[in-house]
mmCIF file of C-alpha atoms in Angstrom:
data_model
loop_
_atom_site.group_PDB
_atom_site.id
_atom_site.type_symbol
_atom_site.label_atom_id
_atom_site.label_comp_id
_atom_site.label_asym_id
_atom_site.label_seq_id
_atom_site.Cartn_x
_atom_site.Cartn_y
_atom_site.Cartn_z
ATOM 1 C CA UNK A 208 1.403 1.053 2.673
ATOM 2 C CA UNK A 209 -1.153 -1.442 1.795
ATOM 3 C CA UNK A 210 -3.654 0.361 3.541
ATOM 4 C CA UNK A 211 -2.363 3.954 2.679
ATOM 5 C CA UNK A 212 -0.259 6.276 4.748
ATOM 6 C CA UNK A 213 -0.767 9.513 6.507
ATOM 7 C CA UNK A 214 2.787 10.026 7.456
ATOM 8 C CA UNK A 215 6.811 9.723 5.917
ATOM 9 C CA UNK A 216 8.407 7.244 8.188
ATOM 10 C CA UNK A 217 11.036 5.225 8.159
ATOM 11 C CA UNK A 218 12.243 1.724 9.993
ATOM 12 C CA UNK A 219 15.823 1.388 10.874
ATOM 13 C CA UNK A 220 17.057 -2.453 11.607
ATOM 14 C CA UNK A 221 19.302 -2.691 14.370
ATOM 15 C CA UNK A 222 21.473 -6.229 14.425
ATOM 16 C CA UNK A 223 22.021 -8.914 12.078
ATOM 17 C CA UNK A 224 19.461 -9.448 9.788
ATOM 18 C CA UNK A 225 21.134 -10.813 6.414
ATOM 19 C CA UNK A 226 19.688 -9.507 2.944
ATOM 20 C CA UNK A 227 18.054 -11.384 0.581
ATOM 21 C CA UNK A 228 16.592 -15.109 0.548
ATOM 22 C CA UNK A 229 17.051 -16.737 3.264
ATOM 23 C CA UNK A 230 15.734 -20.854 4.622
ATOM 24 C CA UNK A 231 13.254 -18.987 6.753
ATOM 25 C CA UNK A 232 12.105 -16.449 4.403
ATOM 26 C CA UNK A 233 12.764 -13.677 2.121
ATOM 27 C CA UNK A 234 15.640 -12.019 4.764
ATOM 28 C CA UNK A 235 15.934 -8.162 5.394
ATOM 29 C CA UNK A 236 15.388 -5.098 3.991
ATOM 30 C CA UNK A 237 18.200 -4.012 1.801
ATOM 31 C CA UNK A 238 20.908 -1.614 3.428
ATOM 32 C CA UNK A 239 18.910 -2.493 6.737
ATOM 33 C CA UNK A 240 15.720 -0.027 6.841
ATOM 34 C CA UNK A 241 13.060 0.694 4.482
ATOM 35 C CA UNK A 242 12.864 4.275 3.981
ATOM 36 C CA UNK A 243 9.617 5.770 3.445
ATOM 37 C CA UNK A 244 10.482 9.557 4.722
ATOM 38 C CA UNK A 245 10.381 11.541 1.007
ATOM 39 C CA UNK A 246 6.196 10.619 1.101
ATOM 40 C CA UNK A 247 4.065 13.651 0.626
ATOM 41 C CA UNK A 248 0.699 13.590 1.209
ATOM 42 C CA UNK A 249 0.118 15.987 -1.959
ATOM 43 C CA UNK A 250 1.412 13.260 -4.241
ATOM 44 C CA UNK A 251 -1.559 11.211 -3.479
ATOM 45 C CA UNK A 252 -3.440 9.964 -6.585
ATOM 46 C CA UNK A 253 -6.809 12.294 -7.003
ATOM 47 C CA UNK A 254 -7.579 10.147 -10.444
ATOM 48 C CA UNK A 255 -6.919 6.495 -9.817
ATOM 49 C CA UNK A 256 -8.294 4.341 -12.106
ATOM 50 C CA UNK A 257 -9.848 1.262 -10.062
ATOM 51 C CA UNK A 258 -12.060 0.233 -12.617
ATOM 52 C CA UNK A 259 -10.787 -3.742 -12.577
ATOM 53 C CA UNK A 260 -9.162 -2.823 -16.468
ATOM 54 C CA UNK A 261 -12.596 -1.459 -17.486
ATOM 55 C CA UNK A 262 -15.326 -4.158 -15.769
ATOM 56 C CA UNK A 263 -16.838 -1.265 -13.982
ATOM 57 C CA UNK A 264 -15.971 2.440 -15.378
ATOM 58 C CA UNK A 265 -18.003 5.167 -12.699
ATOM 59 C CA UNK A 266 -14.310 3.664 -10.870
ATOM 60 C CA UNK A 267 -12.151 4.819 -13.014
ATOM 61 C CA UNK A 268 -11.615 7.939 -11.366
ATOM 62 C CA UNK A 269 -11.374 7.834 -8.164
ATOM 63 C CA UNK A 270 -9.587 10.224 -5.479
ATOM 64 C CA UNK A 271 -7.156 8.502 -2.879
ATOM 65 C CA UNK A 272 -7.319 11.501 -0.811
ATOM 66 C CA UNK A 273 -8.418 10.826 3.125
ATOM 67 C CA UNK A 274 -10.182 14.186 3.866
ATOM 68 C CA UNK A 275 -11.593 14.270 7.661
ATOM 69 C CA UNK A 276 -15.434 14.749 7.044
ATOM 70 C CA UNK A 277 -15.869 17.073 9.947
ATOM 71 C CA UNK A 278 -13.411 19.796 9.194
ATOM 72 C CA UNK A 279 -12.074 18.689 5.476
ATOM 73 C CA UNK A 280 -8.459 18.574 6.428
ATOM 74 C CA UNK A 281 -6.506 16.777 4.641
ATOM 75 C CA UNK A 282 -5.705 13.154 6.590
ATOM 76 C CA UNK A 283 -3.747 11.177 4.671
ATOM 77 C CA UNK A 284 -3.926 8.622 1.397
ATOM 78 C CA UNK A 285 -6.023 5.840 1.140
ATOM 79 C CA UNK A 286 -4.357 2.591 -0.862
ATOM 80 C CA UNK A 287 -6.672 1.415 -3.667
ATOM 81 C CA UNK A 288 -7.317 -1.339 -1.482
ATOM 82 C CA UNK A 289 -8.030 0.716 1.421
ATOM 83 C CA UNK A 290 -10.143 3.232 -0.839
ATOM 84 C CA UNK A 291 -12.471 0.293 -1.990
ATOM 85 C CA UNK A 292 -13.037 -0.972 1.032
ATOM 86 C CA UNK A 293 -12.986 1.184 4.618
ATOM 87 C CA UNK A 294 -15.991 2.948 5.297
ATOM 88 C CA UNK A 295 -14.753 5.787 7.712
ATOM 89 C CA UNK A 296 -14.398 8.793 6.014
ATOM 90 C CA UNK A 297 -15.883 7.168 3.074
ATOM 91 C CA UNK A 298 -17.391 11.088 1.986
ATOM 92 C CA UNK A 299 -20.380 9.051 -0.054
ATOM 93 C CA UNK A 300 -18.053 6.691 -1.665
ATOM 94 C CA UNK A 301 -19.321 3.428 -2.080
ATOM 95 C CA UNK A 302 -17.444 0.984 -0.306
ATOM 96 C CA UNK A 303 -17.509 -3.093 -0.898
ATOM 97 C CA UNK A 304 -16.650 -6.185 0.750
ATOM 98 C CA UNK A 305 -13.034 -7.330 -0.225
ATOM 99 C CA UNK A 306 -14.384 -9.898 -2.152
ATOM 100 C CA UNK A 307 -16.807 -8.242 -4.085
ATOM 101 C CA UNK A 308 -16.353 -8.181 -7.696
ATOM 102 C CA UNK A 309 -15.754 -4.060 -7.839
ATOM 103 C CA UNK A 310 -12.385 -4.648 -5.238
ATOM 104 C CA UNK A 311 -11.399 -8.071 -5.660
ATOM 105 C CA UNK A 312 -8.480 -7.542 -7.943
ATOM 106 C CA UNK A 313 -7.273 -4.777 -5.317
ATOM 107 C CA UNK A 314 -7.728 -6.657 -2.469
ATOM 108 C CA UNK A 315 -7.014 -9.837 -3.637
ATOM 109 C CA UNK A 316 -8.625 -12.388 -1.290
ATOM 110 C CA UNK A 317 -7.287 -16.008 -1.796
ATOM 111 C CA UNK A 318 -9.389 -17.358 -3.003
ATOM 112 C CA UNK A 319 -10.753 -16.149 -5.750
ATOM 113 C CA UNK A 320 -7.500 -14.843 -6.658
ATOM 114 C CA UNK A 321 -4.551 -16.222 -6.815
ATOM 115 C CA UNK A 322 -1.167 -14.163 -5.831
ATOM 116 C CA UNK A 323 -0.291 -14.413 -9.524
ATOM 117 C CA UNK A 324 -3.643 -12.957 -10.445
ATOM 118 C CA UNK A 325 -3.034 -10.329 -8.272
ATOM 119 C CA UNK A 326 0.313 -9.458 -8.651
ATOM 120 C CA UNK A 327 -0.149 -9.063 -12.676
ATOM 121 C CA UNK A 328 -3.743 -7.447 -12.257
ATOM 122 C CA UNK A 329 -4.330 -4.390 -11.922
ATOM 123 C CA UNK A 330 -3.515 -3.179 -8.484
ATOM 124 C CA UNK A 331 0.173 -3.413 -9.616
ATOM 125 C CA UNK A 332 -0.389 -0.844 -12.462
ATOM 126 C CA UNK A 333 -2.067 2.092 -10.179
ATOM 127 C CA UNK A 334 -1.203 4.948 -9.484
ATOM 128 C CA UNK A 335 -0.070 4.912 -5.902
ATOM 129 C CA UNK A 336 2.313 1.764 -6.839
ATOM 130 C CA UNK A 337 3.967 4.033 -8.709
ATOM 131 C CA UNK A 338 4.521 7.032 -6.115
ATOM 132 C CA UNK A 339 5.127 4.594 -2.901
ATOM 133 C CA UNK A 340 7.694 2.567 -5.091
ATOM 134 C CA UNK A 341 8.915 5.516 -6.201
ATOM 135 C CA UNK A 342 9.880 7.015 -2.492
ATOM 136 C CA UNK A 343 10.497 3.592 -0.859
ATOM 137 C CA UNK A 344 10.551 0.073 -1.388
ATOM 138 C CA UNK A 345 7.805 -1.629 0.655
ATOM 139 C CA UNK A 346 4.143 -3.323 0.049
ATOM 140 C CA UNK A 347 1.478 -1.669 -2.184
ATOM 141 C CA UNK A 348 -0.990 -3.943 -1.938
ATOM 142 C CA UNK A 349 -1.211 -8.036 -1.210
ATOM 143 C CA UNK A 350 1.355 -10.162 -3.199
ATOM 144 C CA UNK A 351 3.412 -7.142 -3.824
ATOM 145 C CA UNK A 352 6.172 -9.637 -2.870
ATOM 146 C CA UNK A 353 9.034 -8.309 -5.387
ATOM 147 C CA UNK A 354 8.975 -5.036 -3.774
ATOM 148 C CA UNK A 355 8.037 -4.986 0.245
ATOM 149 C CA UNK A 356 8.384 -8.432 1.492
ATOM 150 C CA UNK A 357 11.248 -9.071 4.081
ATOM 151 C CA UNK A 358 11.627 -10.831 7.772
ATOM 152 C CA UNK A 359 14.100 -11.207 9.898
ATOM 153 C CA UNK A 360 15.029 -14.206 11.596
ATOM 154 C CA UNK A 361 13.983 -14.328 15.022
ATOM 155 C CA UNK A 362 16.633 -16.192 16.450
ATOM 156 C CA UNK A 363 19.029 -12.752 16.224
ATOM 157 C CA UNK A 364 18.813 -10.268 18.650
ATOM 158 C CA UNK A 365 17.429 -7.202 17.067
ATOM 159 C CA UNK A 366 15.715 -3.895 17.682
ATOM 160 C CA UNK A 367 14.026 -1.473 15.323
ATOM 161 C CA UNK A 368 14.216 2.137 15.338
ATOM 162 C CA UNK A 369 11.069 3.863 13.402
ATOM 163 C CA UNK A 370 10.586 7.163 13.347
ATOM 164 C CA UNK A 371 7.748 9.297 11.843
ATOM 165 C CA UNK A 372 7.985 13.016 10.304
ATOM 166 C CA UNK A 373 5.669 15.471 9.841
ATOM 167 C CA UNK A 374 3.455 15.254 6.850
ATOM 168 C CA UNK A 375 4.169 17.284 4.154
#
């Protein structure tokens, strides 16, 4: 979800992939899957506050929504990241570079910022943290290591089962 989303989905582990730390990494997701399918496009943030805590205020509301520009359907929800920075379907917006000063602390290029700038900046106060972790436990944006980072070792034999639903 560092990006955004435009569908619920979900990944299923099939095999052995142990929980938690592990020599190799951080080690699978907990119960086996991360379960994203309880995302609704309509709890996308319309007023996100991606001002970098107040450096630049016309950002400090800003809509997440991913409207198609031709017909103004509704396409899915940008991340603040993803917002900041991706130029299709951009509706006017002023995108940046992700190292420019206005997304830097969203984006978090390293360098400038560190992952411990990042992870206590602002990007892990927004919005659409909140509703993503809310629905599933998986990345929000870069360094959001607490929450969405997990590997499997790839010495096991595994398979993985996603599966999208229809947005809602």
């Amino acid at each position: 979800m560092v990006d955004g989303f435009t569908t619920p989905m979900k990944v299923v582990v099939n095999g052995y992939c142990p929980e938690g730390p592990q020599l190799d990494g951080p080690g699978g997701p907990v119960g086996g899957q991360i379960d994203c399918s309880t995302l609704r496009l309509s709890d996308c943030p319309t007023h996100e506050n991606l001002s970098s805590d107040g450096q630049f205020p016309f950002l400090s509301s800003v809509s997440l929504v991913a409207t198609n520009p031709s017909t103004g359907a509704l396409g899915g929800c940008y991340s603040p990241s993803a917002k900041l920075t991706f130029s299709h379907w951009a509706g006017g917006f002023t995108t940046y570079n992700p190292a420019a000063p206005e997304a830097q602390l969203y984006t978090c290029p390293t360098p400038p910022i560190s992952p411990e700038q990042c992870s206590s900046g602002p990007a892990d106060r927004t919005n659409y943290r909140n509703m993503i972790h809310s629905h599933c436990k998986t990345y929000t944006y870069p360094y959001d290591d607490g929450v969405g980072l997990s590997s499997c070792p790839g010495s096991t034999s595994l398979s993985y089962e996603v599966t999208f639903y229809c947005p809602q």
